[in-house]
Short mmCIF file of C-alpha atoms in Angstrom, two decimals:
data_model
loop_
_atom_site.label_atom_id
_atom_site.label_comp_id
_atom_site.label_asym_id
_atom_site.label_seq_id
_atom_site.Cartn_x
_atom_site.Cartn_y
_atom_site.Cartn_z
CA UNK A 1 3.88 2.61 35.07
CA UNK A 2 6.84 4.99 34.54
CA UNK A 3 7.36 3.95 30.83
CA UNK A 4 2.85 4.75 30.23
CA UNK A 5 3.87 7.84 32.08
CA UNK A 6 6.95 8.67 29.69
CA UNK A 7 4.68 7.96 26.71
CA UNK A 8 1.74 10.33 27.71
CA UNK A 9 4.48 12.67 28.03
CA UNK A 10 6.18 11.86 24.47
CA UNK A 11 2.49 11.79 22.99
CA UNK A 12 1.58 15.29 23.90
CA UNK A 13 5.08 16.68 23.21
CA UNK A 14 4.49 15.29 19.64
CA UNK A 15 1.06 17.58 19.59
CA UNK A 16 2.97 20.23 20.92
CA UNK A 17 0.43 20.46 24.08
CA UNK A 18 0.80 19.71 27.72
CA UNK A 19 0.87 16.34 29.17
CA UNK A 20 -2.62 15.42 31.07
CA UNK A 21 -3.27 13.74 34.01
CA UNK A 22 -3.54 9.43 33.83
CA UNK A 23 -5.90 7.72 35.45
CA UNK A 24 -4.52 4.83 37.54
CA UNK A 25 -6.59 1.57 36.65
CA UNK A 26 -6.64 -1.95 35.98
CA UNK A 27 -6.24 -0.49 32.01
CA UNK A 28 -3.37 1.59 32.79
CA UNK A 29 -2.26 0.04 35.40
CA UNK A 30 -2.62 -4.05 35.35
CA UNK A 31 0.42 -4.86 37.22
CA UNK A 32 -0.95 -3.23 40.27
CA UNK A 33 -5.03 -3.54 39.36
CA UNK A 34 -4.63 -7.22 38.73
CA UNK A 35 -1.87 -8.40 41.32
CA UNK A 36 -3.34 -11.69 42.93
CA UNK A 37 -2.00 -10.60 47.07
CA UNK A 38 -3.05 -7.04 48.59
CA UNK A 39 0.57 -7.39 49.75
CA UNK A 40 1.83 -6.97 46.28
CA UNK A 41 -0.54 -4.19 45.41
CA UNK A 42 0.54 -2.76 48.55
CA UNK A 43 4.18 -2.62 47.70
CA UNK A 44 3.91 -1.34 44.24
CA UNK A 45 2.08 1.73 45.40
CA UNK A 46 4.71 2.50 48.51
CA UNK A 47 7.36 2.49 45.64
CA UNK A 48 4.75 5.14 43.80
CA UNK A 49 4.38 7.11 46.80
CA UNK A 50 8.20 7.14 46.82
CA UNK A 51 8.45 8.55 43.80
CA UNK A 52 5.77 11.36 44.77
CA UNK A 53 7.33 12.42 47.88
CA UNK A 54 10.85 12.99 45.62
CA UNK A 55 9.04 15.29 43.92
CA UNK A 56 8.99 13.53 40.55
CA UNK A 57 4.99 12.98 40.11
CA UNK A 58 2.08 14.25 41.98
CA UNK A 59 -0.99 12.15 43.12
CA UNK A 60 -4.47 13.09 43.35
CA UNK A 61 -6.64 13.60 45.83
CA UNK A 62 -4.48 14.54 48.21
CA UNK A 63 -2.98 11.90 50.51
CA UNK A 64 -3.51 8.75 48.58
CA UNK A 65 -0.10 8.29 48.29
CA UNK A 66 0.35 8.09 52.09
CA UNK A 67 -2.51 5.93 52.06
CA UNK A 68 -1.25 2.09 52.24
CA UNK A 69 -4.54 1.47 50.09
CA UNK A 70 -4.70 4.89 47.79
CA UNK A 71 -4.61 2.60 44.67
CA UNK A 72 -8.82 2.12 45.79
CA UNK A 73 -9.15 6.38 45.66
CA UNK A 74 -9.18 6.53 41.72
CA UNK A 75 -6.12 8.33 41.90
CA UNK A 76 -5.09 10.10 39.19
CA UNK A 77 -1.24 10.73 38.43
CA UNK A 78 0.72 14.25 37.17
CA UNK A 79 4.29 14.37 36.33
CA UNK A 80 6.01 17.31 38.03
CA UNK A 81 9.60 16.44 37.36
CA UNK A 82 9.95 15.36 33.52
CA UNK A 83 13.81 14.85 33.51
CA UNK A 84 13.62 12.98 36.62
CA UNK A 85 10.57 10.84 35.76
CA UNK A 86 12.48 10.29 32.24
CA UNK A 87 15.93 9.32 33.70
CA UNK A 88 13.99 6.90 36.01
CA UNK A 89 12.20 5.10 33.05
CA UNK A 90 15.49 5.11 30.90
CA UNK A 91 14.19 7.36 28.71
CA UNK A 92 15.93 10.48 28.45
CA UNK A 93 14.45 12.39 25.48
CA UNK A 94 11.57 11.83 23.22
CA UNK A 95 12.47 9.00 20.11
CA UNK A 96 11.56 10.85 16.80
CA UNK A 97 9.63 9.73 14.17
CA UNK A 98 10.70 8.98 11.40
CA UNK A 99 8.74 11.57 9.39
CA UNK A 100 10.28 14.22 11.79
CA UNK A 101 13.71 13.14 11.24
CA UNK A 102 12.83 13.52 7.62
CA UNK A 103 11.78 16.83 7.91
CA UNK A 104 14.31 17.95 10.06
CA UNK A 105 17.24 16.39 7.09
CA UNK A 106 15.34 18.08 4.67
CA UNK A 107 15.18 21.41 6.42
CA UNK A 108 18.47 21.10 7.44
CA UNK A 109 19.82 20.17 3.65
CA UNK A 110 17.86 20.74 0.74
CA UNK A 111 19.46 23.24 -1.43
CA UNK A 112 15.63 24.85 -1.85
CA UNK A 113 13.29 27.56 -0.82
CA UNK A 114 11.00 26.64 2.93
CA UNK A 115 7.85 26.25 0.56
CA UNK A 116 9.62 23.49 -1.48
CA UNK A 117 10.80 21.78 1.89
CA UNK A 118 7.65 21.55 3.17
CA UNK A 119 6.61 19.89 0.12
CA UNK A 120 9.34 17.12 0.34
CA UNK A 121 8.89 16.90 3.90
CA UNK A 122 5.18 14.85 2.95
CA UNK A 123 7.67 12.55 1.39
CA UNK A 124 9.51 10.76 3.78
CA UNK A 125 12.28 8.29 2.52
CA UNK A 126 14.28 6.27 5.10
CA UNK A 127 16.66 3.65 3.84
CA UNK A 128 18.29 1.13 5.86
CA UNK A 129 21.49 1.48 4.45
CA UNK A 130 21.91 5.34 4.44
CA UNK A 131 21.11 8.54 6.55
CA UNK A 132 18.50 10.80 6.14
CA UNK A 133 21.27 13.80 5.45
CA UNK A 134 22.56 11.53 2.73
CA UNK A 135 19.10 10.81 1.06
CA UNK A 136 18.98 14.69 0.51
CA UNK A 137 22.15 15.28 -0.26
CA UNK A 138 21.21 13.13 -3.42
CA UNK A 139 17.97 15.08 -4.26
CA UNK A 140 20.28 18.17 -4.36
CA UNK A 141 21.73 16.45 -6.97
CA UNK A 142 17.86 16.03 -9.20
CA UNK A 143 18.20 19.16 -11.33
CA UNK A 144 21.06 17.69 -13.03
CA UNK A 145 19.06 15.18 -14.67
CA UNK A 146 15.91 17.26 -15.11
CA UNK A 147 16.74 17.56 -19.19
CA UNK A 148 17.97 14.17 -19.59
CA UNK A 149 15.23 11.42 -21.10
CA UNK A 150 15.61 8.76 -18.32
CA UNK A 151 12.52 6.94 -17.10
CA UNK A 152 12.09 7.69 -13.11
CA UNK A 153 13.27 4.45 -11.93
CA UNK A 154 16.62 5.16 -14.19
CA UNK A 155 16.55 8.78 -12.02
CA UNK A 156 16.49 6.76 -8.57
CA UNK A 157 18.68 4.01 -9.08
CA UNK A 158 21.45 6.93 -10.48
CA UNK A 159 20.67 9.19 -7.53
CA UNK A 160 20.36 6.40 -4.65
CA UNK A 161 23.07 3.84 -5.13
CA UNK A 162 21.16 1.73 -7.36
CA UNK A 163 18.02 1.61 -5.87
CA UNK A 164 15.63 1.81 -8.73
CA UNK A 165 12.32 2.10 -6.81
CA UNK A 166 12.48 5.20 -4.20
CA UNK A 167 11.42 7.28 -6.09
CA UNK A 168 8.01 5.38 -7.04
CA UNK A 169 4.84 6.98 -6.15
CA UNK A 170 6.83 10.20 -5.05
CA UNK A 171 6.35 12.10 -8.12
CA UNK A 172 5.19 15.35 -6.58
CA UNK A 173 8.79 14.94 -4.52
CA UNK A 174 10.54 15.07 -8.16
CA UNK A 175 8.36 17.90 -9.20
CA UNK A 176 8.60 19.75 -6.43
CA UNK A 177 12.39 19.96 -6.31
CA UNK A 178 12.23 20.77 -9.97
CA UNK A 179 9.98 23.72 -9.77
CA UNK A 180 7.05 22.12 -12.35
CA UNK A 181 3.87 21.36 -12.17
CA UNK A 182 4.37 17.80 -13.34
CA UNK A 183 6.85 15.29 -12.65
CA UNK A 184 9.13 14.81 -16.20
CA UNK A 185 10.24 11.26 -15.81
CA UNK A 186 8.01 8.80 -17.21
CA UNK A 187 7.32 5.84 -15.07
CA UNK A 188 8.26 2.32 -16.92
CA UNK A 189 6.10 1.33 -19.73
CA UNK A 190 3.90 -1.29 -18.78
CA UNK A 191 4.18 -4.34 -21.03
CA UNK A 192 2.13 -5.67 -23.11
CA UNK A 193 2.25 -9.01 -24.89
CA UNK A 194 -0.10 -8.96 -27.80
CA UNK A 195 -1.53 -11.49 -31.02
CA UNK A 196 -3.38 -10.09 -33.91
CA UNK A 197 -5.28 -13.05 -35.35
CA UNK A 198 -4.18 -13.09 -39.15
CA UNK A 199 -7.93 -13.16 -40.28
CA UNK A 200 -8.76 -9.99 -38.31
CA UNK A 201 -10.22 -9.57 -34.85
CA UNK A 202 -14.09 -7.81 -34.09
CA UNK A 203 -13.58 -7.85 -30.05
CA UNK A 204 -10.34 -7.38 -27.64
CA UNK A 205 -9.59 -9.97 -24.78
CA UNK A 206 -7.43 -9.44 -21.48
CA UNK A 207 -6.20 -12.40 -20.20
CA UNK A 208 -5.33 -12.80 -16.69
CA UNK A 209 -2.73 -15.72 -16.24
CA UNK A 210 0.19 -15.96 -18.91
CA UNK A 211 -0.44 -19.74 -19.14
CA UNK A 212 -3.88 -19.34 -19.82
CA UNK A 213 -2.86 -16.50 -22.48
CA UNK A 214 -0.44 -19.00 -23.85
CA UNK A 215 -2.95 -21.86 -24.47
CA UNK A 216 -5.49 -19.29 -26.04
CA UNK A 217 -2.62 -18.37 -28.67
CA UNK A 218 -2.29 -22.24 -29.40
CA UNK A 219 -6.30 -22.87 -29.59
CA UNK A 220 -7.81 -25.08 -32.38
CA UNK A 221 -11.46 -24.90 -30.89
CA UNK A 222 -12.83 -21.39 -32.31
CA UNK A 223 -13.60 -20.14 -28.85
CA UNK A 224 -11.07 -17.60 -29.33
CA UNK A 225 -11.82 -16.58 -33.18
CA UNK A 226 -12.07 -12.98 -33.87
CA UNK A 227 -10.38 -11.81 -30.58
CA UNK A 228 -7.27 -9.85 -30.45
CA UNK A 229 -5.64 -10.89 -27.20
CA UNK A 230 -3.78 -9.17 -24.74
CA UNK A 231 -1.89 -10.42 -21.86
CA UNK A 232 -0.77 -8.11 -18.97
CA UNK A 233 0.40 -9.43 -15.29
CA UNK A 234 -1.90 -8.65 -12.29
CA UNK A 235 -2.99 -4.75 -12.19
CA UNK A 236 -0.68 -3.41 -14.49
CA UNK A 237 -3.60 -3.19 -17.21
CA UNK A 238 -4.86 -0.39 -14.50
CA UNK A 239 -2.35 1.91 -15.11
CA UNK A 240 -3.21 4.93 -16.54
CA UNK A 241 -0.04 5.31 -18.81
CA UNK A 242 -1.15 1.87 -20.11
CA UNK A 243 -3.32 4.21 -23.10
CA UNK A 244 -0.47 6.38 -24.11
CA UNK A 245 2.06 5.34 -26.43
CA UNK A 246 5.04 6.64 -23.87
CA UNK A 247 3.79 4.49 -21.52
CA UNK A 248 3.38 1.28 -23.12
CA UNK A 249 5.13 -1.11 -24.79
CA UNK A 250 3.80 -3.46 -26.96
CA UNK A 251 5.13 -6.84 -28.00
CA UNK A 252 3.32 -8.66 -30.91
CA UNK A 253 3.59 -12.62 -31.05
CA UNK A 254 5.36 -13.89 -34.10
CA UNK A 255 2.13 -15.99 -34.93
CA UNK A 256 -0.12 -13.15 -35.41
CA UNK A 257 -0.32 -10.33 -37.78
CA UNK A 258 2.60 -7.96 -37.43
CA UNK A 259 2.05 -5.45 -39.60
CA UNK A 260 -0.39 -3.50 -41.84
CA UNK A 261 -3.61 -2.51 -41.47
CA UNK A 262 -4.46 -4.57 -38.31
CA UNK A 263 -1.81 -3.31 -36.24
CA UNK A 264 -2.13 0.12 -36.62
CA UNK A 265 -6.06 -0.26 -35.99
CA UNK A 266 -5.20 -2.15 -32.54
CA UNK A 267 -2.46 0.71 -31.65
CA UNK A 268 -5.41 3.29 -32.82
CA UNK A 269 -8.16 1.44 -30.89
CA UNK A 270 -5.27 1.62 -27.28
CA UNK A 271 -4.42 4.53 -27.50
CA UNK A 272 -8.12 6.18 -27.49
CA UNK A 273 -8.16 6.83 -31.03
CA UNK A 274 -10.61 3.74 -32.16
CA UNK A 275 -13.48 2.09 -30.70
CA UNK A 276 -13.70 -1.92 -30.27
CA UNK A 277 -15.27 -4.52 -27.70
CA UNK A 278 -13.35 -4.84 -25.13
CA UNK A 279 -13.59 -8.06 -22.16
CA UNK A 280 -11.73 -9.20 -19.44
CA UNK A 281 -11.25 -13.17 -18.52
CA UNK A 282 -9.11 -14.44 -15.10
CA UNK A 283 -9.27 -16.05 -11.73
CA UNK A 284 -12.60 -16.47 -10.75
CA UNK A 285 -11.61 -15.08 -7.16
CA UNK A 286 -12.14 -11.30 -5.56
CA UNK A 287 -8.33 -10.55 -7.17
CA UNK A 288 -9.56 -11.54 -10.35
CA UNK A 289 -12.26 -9.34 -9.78
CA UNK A 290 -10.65 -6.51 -8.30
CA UNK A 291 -8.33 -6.29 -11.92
CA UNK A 292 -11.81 -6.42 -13.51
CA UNK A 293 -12.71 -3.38 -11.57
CA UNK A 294 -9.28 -1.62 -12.38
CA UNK A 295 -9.37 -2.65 -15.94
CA UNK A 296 -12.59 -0.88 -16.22
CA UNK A 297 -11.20 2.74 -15.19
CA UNK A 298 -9.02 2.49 -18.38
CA UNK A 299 -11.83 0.87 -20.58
CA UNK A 300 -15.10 1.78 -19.15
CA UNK A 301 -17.25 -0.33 -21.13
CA UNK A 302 -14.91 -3.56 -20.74
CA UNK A 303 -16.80 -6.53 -18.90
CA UNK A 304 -16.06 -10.27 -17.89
CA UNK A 305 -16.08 -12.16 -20.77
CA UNK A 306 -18.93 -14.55 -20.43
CA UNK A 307 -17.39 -17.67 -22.82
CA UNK A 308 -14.77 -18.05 -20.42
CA UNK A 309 -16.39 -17.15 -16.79
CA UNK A 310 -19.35 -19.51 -17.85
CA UNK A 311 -17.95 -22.91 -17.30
CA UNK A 312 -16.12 -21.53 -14.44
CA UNK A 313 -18.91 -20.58 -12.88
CA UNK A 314 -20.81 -24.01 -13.35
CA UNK A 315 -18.14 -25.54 -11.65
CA UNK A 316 -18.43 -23.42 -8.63
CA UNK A 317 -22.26 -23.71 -8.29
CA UNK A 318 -21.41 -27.43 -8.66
CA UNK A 319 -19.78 -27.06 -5.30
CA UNK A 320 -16.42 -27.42 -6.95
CA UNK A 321 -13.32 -25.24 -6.45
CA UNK A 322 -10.98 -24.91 -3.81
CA UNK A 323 -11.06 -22.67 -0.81
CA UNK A 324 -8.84 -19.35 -0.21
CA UNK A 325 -6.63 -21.39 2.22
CA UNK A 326 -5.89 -24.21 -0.25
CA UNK A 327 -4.02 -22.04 -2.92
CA UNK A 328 -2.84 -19.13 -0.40
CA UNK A 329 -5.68 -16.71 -1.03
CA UNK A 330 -6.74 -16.57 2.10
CA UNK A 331 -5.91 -12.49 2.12
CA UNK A 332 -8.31 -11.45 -0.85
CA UNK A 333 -10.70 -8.98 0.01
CA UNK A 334 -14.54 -9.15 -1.10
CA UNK A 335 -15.65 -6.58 -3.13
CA UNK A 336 -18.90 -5.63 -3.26
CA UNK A 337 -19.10 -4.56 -7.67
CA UNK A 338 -16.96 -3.99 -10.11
CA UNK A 339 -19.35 -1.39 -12.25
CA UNK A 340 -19.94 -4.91 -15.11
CA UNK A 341 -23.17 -6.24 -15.07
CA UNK A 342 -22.49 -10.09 -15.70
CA UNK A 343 -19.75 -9.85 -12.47
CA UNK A 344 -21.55 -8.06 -10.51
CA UNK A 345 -25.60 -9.88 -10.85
CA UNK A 346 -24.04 -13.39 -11.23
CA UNK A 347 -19.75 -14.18 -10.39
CA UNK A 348 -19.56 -11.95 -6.95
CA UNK A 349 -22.74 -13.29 -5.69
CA UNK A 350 -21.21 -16.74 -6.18
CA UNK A 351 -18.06 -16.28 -4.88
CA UNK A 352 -19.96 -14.97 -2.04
CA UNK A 353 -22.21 -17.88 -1.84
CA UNK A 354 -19.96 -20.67 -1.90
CA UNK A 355 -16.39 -19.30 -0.27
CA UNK A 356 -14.84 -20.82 -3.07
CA UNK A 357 -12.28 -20.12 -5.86
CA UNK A 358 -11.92 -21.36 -9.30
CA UNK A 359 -8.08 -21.06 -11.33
CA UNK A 360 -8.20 -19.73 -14.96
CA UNK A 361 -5.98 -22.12 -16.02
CA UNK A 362 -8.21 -25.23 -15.54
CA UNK A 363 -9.97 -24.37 -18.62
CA UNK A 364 -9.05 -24.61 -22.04
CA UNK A 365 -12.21 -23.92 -23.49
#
């Protein structure tokens, strides 16, 4: 009871307001509320009365806590005394956030004007290994390396001991600190493994699964003719710096075309300056979809690539597959469209349907 009290009292100091009155019952209460003997109930509320006649709490109405049976008056309970109260529970003083204690190590030592602190403050970083006061000393340390060309996880593992990823997603942290609009580290290029088909290609093909990517590069069957293909792991064909040429790099497969003509076209064609077909084929599963989705705010007329999802999808009508559980997909979410017509009037429905998954890489086509 003492510790619910001490956090209605933490709670409202964090709003900066005044603590309200709690309601004693079986909710707040259940040790009392849900005690098997009246005996018990009893003697829980004479040690609550005690602590209302030392002047540490106050009861409501008036003499339920006199009352060997107040705990039936809906009483409701006020803290008078908030030291006492708190050195009773064993809490002394109110345990920060970490976002406060953030704030307050930023406040307390960024070299930088209030209006740039509160900025950082949105930013909270806390490391395991190192203080807050230590994690800012090191961002006093940024505008050395504004004018160097380092990519921002080469910034945060030379700032924070090697750690190469604090700094991700806290861009408007860097830019902040540096007084510009934008932050000037580039993030790492995303990767992408590419083969030009020496004849040419008419359409361009993601390919979810690098084995999958690897067997289409091998393929004797024709189902692949035409098609430049392009692998990239998970969501990383999402990113937006995936379309500039600072932000990607491409690797071409020694089997392919590797110069001329056809690479400069594909480079043209990524990088906004061209215009080509443009499909998607991976898991048949809501991840699988999900990239499809992603894929789709970087190529907005890309869409499932119907030679591939085909069979798959016969074999899931078929009642074939395997369920989430069986491969450890239990934690995909469903999705309810992706924005491509074949996905969205014929795979999610059956992925719906059936509860069922189907691997890319069972199919060689």
């Amino acid at each position: 009871m003492l510790g619910l009290l001490v956090d209605r009292l933490d709670a409202a100091d964090l709003r900066g307001t005044r603590p309200q009155s709690v309601a004693l019952t079986e909710k707040t209460w259940p040790a009392l509320y849900t005690a098997a003997f009246e005996s018990r109930k009893e003697a829980l509320w004479e040690q609550l009365g005690e602590m209302c006649r030392l002047g540490r709490i106050q009861i409501r109405p008036d003499g339920a806590a006199r009352a060997r049976s107040g705990y039936d008056q809906s009483p409701r309970v006020t803290v008078v005394d908030e030291a006492a109260l708190r050195a009773a529970a064993g809490r002394p003083e109110r345990v920060k956030s970490s976002v406060e204690r953030w704030r307050e190590a930023v406040a307390q030592g960024l070299t930088a004007s209030d209006e740039v602190k509160r900025a950082v403050g949105d930013y909270c970083i806390d490391t395991p290994d190192h203080t807050m006061a230590e994690v800012v000393e090191q961002l006093n340390l940024l505008p050395s390396l504004a004018s160097k060309p380092m990519l921002l996880r080469e910034v945060s593992a030379q700032l924070f001991w090697g750690m190469s990823k604090v700094l991700d997603k806290r861009q408007g942290l860097v830019a902040a600190i540096l007084g510009l609009d934008e932050c000037p580290f580039l993030e790492s290029p995303i990767q992408l493994q590419v083969h030009l088909p020496p004849a040419g290609y008419r359409e361009v093909l993601f390919i979810e699964n690098l084995m999958s990517f690897e067997r289409a590069l091998r393929s004797t069957s024709g189902a692949f003719d035409g098609l430049a293909l392009v692998y990239a792991s998970g969501f990383k064909g999402s990113a937006q710096r995936l379309r500039s040429p600072e932000g990607c790099s491409l690797f071409y497969g020694s089997t392919g075309a590797l110069g001329g003509g056809i690479k400069d076209a594909f480079e043209a064609w990524l990088f906004g300056r061209g215009v080509a077909p443009v499909y998607f084929w991976g898991d048949l599963d809501y991840a699988g979809m999900r990239i499809l989705a992603a894929l789709r705010s970087n190529f907005p007329s890309l869409a499932a690539w119907e030679p591939g999802y085909a069979p798959m999808l016969s074999v899931l009508l078929a009642g074939q597959g395997h369920s989430p559980e069986a491969a450890d997909k239990q934690g995909q979410r469903p999705l309810a469209a992706t924005g491509c017509a074949f996905a969205d009037a014929h795979l999610i429905p059956a992925l719906a349907m059936t509860g069922r998954y189907v691997d890319q890489e069972l199919f060689a086509l």
